[in-house]
mmCIF file of C-alpha atoms and ligand atoms in Angstrom:
data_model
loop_
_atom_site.group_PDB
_atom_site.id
_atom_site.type_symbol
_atom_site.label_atom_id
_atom_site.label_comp_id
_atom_site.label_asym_id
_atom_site.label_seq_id
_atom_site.Cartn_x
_atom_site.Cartn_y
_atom_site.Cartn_z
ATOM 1 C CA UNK I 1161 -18.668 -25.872 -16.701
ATOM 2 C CA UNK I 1162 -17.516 -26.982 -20.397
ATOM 3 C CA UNK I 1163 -13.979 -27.178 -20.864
ATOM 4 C CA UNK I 1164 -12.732 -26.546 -24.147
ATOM 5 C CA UNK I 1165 -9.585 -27.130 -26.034
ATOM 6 C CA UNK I 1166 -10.092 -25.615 -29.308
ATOM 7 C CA UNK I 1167 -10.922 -22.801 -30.949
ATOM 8 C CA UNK I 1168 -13.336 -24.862 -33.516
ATOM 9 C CA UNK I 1169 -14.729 -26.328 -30.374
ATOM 10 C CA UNK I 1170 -15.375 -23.175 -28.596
ATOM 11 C CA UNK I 1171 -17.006 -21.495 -31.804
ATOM 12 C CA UNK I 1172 -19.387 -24.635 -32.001
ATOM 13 C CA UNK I 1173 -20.430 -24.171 -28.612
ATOM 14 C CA UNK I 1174 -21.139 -20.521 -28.675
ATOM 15 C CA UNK I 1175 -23.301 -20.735 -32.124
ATOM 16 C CA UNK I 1176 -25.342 -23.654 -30.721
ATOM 17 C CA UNK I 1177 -26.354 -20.782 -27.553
ATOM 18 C CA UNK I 1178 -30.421 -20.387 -28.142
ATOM 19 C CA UNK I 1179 -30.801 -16.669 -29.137
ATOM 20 C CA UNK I 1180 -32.415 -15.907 -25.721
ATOM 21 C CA UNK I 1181 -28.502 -16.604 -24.035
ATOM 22 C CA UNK I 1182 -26.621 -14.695 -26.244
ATOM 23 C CA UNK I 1183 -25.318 -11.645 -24.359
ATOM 24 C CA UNK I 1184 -21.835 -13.402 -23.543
ATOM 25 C CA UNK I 1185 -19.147 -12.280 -20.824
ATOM 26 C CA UNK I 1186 -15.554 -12.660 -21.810
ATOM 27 C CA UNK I 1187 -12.636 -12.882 -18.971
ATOM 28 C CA UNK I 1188 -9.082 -13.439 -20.319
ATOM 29 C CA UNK I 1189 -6.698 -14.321 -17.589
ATOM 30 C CA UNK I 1190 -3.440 -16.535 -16.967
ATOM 31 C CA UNK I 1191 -4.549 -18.879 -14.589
ATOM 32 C CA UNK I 1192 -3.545 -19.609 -10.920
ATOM 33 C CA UNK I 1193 -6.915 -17.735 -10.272
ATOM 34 C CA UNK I 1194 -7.200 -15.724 -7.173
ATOM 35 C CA UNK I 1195 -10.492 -13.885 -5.443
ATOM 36 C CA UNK I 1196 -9.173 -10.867 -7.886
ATOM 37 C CA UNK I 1197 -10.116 -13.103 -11.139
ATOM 38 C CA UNK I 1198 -13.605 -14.480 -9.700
ATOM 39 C CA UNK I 1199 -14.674 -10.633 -8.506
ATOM 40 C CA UNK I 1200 -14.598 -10.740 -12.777
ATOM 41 C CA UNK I 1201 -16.383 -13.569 -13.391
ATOM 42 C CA UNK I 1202 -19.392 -12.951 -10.687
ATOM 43 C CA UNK I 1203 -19.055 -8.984 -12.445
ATOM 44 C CA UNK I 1204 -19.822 -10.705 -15.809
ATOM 45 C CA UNK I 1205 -22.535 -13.074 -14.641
ATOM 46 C CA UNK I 1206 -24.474 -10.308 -12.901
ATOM 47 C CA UNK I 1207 -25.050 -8.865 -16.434
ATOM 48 C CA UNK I 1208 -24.514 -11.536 -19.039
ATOM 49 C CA UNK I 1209 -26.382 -14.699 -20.090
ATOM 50 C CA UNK I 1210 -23.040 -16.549 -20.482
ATOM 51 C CA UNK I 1211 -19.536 -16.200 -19.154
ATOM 52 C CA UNK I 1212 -16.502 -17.552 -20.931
ATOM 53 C CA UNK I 1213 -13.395 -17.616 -18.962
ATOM 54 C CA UNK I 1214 -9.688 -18.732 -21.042
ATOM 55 C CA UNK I 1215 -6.743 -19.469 -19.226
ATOM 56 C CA UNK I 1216 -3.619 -18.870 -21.600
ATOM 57 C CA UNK I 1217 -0.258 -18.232 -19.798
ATOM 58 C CA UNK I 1218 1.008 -16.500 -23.116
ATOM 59 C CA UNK I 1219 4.332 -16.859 -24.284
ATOM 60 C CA UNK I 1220 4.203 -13.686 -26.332
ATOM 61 C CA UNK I 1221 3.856 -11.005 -23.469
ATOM 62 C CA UNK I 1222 6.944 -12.413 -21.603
ATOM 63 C CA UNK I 1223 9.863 -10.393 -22.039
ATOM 64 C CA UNK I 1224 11.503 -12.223 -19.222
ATOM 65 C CA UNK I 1225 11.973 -16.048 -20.154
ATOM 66 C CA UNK I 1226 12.603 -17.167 -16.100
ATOM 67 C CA UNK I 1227 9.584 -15.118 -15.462
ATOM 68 C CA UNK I 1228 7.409 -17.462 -18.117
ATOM 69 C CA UNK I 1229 9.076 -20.691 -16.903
ATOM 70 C CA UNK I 1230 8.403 -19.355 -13.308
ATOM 71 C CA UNK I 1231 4.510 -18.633 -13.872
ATOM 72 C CA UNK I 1232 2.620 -20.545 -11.217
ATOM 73 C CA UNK I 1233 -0.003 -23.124 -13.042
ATOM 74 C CA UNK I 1234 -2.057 -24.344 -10.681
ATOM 75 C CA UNK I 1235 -5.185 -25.678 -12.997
ATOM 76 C CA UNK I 1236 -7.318 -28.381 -10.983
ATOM 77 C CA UNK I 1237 -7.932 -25.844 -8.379
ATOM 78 C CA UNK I 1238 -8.874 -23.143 -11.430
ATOM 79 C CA UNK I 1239 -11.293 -25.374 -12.738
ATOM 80 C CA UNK I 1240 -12.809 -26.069 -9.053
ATOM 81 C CA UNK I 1241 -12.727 -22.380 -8.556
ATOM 82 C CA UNK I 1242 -14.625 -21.316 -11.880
ATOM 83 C CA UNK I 1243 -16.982 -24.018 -11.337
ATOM 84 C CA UNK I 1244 -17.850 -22.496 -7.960
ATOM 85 C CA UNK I 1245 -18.298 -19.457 -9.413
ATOM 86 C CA UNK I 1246 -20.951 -20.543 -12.100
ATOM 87 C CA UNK I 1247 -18.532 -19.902 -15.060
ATOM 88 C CA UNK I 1248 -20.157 -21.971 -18.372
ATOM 89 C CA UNK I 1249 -17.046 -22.105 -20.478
ATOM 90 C CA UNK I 1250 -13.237 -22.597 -19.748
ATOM 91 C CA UNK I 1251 -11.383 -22.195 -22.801
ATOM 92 C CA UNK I 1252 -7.918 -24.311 -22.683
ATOM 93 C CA UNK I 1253 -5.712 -24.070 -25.712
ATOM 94 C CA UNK I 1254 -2.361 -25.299 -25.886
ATOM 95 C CA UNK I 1255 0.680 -22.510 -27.306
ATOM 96 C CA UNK I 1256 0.196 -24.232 -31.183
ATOM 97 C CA UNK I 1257 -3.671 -23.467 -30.998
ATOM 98 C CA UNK I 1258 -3.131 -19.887 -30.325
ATOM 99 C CA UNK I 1259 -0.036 -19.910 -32.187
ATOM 100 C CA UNK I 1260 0.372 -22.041 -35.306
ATOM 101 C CA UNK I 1261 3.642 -22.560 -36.589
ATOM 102 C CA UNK I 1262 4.027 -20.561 -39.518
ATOM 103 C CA UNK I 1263 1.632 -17.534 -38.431
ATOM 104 C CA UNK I 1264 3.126 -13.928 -38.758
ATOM 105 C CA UNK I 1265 1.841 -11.792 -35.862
ATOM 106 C CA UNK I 1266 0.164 -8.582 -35.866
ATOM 107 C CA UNK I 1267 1.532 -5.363 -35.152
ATOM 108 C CA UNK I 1268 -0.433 -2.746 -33.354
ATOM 109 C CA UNK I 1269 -0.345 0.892 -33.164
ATOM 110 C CA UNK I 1270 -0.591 2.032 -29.620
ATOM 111 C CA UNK I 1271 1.254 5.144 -30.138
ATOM 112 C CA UNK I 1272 2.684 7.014 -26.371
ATOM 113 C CA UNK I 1273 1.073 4.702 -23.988
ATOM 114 C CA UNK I 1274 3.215 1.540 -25.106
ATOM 115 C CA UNK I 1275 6.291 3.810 -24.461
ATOM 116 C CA UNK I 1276 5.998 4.501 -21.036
ATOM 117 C CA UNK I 1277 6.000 2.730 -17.329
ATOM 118 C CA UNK I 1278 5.271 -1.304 -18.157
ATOM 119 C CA UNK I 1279 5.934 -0.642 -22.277
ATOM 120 C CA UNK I 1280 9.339 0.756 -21.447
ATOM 121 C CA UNK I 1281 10.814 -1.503 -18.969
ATOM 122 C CA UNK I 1282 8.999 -4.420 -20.244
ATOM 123 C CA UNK I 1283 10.120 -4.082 -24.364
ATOM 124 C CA UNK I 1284 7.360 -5.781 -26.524
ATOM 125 C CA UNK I 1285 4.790 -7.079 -23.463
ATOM 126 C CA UNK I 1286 1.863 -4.978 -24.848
ATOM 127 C CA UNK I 1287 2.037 -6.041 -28.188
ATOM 128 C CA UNK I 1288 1.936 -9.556 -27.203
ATOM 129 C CA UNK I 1289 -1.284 -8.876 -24.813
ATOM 130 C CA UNK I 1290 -2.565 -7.012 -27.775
ATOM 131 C CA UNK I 1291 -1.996 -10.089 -30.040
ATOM 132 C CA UNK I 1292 -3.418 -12.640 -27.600
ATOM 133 C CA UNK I 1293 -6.386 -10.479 -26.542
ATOM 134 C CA UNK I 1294 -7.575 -9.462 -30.343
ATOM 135 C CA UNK I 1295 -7.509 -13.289 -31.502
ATOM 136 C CA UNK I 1296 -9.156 -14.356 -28.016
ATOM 137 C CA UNK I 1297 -12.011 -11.573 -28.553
ATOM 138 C CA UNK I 1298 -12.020 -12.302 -32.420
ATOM 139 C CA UNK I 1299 -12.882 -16.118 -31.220
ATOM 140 C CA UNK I 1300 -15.308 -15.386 -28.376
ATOM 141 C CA UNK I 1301 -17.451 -12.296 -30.148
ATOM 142 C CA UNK I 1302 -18.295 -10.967 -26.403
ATOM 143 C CA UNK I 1303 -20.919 -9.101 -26.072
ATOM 144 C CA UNK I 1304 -18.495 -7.273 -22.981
ATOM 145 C CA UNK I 1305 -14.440 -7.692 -22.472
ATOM 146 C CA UNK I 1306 -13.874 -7.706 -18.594
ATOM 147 C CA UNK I 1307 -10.261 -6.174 -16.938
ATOM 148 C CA UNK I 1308 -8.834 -5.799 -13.717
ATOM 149 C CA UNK I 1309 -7.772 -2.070 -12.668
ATOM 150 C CA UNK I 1310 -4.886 -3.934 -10.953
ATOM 151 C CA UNK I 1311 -3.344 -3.964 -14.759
ATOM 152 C CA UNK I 1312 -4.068 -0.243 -15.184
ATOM 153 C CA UNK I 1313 -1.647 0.477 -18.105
ATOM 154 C CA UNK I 1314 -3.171 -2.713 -19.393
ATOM 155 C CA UNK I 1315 -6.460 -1.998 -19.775
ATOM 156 C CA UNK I 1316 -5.952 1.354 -21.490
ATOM 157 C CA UNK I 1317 -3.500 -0.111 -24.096
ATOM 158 C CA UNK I 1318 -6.708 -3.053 -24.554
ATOM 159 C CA UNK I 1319 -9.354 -0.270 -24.741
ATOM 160 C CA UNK I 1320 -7.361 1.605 -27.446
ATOM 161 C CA UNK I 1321 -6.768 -2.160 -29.454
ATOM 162 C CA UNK I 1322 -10.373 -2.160 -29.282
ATOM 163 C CA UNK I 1323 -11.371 0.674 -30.791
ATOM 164 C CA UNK I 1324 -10.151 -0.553 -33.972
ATOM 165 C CA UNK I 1325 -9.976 -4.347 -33.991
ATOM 166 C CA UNK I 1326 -13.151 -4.654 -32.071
ATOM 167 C CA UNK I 1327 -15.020 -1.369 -31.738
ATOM 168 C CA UNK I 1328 -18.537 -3.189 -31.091
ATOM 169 C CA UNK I 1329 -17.194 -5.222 -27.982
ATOM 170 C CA UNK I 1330 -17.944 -3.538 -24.358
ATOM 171 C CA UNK I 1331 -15.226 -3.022 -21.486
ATOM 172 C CA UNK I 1332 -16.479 -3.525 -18.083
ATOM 173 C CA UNK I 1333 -13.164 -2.708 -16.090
ATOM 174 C CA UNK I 1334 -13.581 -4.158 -12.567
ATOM 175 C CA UNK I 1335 -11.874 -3.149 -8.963
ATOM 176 C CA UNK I 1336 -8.666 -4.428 -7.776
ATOM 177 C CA UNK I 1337 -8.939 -6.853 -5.046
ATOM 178 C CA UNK I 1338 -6.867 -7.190 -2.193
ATOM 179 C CA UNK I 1339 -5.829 -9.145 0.673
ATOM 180 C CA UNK I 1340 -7.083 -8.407 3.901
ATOM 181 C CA UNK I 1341 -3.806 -6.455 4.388
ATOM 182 C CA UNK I 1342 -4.052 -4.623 1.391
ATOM 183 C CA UNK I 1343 -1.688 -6.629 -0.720
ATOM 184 C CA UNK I 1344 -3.041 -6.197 -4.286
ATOM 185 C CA UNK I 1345 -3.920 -10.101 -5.439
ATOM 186 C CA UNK I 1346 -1.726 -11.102 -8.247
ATOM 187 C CA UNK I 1347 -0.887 -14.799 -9.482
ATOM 188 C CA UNK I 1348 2.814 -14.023 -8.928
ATOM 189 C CA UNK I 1349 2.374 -13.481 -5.016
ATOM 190 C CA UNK I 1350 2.379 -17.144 -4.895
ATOM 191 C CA UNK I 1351 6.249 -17.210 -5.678
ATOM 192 C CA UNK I 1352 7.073 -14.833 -2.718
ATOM 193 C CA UNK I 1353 8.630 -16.852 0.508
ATOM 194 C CA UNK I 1354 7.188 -15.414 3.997
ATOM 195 C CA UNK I 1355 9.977 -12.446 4.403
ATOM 196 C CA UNK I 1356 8.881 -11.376 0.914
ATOM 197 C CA UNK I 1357 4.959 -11.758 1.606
ATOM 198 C CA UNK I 1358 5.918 -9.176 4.738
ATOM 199 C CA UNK I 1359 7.749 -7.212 2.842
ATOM 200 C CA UNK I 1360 5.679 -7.021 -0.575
ATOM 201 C CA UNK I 1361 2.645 -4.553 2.058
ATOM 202 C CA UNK I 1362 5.232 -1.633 1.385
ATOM 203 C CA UNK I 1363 3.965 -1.227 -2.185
ATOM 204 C CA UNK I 1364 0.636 -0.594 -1.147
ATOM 205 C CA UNK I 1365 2.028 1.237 1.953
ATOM 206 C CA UNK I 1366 3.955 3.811 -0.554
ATOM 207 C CA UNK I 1367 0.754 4.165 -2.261
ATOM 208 C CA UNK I 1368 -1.235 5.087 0.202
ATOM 209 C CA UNK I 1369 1.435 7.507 1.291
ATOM 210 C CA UNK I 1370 1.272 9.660 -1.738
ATOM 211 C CA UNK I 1371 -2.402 9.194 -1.672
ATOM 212 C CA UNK I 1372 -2.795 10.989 1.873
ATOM 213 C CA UNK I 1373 0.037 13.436 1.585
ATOM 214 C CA UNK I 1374 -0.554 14.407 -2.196
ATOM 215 C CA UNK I 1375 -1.055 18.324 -2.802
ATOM 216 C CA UNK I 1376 -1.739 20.827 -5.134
ATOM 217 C CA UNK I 1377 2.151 22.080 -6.560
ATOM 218 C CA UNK I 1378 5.228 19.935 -7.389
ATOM 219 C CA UNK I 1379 4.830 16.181 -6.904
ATOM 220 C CA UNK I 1380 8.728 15.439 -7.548
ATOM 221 C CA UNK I 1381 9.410 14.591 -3.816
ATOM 222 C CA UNK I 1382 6.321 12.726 -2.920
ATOM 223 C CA UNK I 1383 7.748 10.655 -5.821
ATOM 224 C CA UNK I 1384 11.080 10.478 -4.805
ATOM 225 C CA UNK I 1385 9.526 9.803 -1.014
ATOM 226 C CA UNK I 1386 8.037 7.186 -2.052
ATOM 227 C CA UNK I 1387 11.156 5.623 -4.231
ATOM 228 C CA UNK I 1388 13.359 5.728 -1.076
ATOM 229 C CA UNK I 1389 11.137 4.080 1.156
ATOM 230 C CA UNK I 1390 10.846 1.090 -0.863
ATOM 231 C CA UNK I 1391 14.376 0.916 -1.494
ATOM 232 C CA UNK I 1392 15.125 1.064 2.101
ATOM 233 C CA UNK I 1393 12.702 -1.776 1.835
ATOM 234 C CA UNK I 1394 14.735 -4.160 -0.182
ATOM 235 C CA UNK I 1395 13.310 -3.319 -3.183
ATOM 236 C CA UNK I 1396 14.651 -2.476 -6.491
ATOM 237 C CA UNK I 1397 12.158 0.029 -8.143
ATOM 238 C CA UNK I 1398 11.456 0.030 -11.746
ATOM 239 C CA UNK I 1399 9.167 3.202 -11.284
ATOM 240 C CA UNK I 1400 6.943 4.652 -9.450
ATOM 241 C CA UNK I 1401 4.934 7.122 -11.440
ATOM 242 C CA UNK I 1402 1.947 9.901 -10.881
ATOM 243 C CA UNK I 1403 0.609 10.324 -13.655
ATOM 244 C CA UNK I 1404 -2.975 12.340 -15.200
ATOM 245 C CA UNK I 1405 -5.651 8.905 -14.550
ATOM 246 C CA UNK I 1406 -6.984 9.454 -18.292
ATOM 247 C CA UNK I 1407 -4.282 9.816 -20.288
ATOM 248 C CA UNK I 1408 -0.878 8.274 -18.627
ATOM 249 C CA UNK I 1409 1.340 11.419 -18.996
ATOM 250 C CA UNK I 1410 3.388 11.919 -15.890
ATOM 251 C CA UNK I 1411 2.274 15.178 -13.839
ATOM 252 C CA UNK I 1412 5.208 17.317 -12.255
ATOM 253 C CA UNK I 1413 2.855 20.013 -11.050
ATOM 254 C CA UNK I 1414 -0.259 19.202 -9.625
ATOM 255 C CA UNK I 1415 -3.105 21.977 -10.069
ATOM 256 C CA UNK I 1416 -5.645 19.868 -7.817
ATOM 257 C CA UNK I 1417 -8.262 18.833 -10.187
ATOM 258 C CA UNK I 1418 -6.936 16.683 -12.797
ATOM 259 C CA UNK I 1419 -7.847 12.908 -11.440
ATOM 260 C CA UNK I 1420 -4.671 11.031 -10.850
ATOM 261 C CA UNK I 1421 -3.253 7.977 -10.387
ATOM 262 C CA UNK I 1422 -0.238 6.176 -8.825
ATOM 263 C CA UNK I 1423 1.732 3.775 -10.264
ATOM 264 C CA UNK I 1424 4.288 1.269 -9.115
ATOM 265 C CA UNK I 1425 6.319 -1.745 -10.654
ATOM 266 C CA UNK I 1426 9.301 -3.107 -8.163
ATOM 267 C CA UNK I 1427 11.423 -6.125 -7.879
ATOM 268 C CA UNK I 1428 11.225 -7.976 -4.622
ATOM 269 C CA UNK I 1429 14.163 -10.036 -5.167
ATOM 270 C CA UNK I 1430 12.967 -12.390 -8.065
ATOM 271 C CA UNK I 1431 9.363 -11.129 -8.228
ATOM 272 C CA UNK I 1432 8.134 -8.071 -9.814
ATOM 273 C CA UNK I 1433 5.103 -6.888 -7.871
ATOM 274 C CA UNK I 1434 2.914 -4.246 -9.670
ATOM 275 C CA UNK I 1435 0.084 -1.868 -8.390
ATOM 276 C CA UNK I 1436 -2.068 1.859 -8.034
ATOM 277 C CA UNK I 1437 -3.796 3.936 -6.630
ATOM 278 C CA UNK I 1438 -6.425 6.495 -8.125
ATOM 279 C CA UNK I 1439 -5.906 9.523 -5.880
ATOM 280 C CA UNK I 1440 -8.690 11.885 -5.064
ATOM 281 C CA UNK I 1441 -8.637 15.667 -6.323
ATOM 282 C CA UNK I 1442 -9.103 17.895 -3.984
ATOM 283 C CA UNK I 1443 -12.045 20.428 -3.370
HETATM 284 P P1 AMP X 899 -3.769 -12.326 -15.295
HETATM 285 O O1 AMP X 899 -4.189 -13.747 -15.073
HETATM 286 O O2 AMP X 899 -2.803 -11.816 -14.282
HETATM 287 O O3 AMP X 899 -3.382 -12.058 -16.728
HETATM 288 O O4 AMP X 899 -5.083 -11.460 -15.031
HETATM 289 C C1 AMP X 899 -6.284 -11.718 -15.714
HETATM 290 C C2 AMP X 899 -7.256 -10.578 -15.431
HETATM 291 O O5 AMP X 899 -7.493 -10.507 -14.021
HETATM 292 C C3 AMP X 899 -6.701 -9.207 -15.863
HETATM 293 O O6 AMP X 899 -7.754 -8.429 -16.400
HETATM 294 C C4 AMP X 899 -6.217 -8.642 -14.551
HETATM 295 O O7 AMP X 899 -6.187 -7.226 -14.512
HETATM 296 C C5 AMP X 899 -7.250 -9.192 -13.583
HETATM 297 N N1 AMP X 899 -6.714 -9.193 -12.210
HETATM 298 C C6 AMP X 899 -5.523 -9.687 -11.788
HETATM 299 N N2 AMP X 899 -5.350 -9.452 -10.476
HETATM 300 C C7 AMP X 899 -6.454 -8.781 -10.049
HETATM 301 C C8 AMP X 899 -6.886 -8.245 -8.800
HETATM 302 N N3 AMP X 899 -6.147 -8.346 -7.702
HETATM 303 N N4 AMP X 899 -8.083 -7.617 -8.742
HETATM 304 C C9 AMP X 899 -8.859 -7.502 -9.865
HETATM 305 N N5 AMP X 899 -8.520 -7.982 -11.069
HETATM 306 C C10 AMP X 899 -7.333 -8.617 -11.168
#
């Protein structure tokens, strides 16, 4: 695997690519990798000649400054890890490479989905993914952009970037991966002592609740069922949502058929664990 440092660098490499490797796989991530970032990379090097992997913990998207000083960085095993999984390129850059001094960022329309769930109780996080991703993708030229569904919000507010700062780039959007106790994989888990590691299995536990017990009608309690038990939990809830699984808008009354999905953000002391759930329509 090449390790690069800059973006001049990086665009050297990737021209020099003989024309017979030049269907390249892009995965943007944060470091302290888990199995949930390498399900990405082996999903782009099933279908691409080439896979670039960056590792930018990115100041911009941080609303919370303890949270950025907090972010685990755990690089030599990253590099080990993305060498094991046959990644080509790890792109490096320090804060001033992504961000020169002097450099006015963009501003992106995103419209209803940056208001809601992660947008509203995290003010100004998905323009700051929006202005990292565009200038990563902008860099890289992927042939295909590849997300976790863990980030659902996420990778709706990146699709709709793309389709006018980089409608010619693909999004592969790849399944969340868990712990063998159902614990949704996430970089921050690493900050959660052994209580909290106990503790955090009630998000996916309240998921799978309103999965099973979800009907057609008003979904108000299931909600507010679901809000309880984590409190009762020791957690302090930000939101847990259900909402239509194509469009983001909450749904009061379910009529059965329109997909859905669950959505959760909560504090666990410190740490603010986030997951969902796609839940099945009936019939
Ligand atoms: P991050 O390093 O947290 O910014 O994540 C980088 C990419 O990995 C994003 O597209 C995430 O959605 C994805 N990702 C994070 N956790 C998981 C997981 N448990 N399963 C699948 N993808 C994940």
């Amino acid at each position: 695997m090449i390790i690069v440092k800059y973006k001049t660098a990086l665009q050297q490499y990737l021209k020099k690519l003989p024309s017979s490797f030049n269907k390249v796989g892009f995965v943007p991530t944060m470091g302290a990798l888990h199995e949930g970032h390498i399900s990405l990379i082996h999903l782009a090097k099933k279908e691409h000649d080439v896979v670039v992997c960056s590792i930018f913990v990115n100041p911009t998207q941080f609303n919370n400054s303890n949270d950025l000083a907090k972010y685990p960085v755990t690089i030599e095993a990253d590099i080990e890890k993305l060498t094991q999984a046959g990644c080509d390129f790890l792109f490096l850059p320090a804060v001033d490479e992504m961000y020169p001094p002097n450099e006015t960022n963009k501003h992106y329309e995103l419209g209803y989905i940056e208001t809601i769930l992660e947008g509203f109780y995290r003010p100004g996080h998905f323009q700051g993914v929006c202005i990292i991703v565009d200038k990563l993708l902008a860099l890289v030229q992927p042939h295909t952009l590849f997300l976790g569904r863990k980030d659902y919000q996420q990778c709706m507010i990146i699709q709709k970037m793309m389709t006018t700062a980089h409608p010619n780039i693909h999004l592969t959007i790849g399944d969340t991966i868990r712990e063998k106790d159902g614990l949704a994989m996430s970089s921050r888990n690493m900050r959660l002592n052994a209580t909290e590691r106990l503790q955090a299995l009630k998000i996916i536990e309240a998921l799978q609740y309103i999965q099973q017990q979800i009907k057609p009608g008003n979904v108000t309690i299931l909600k507010k069922q679901a809000t309880l038990f984590l409190e009762n939990n020791g957690y302090k809830v930000d939101y847990i949502e259900i909402a239509a699984a194509s469009t983001l808008q909450p749904v009061l009354e379910w009529d059965g058929k329109v997909p859905l999905v669950a959505l959760v953000a909560a504090y666990l002391n410190e740490v603010r664990l986030i997951d969902n759930i796609i839940l099945k329509s009936v019939g």
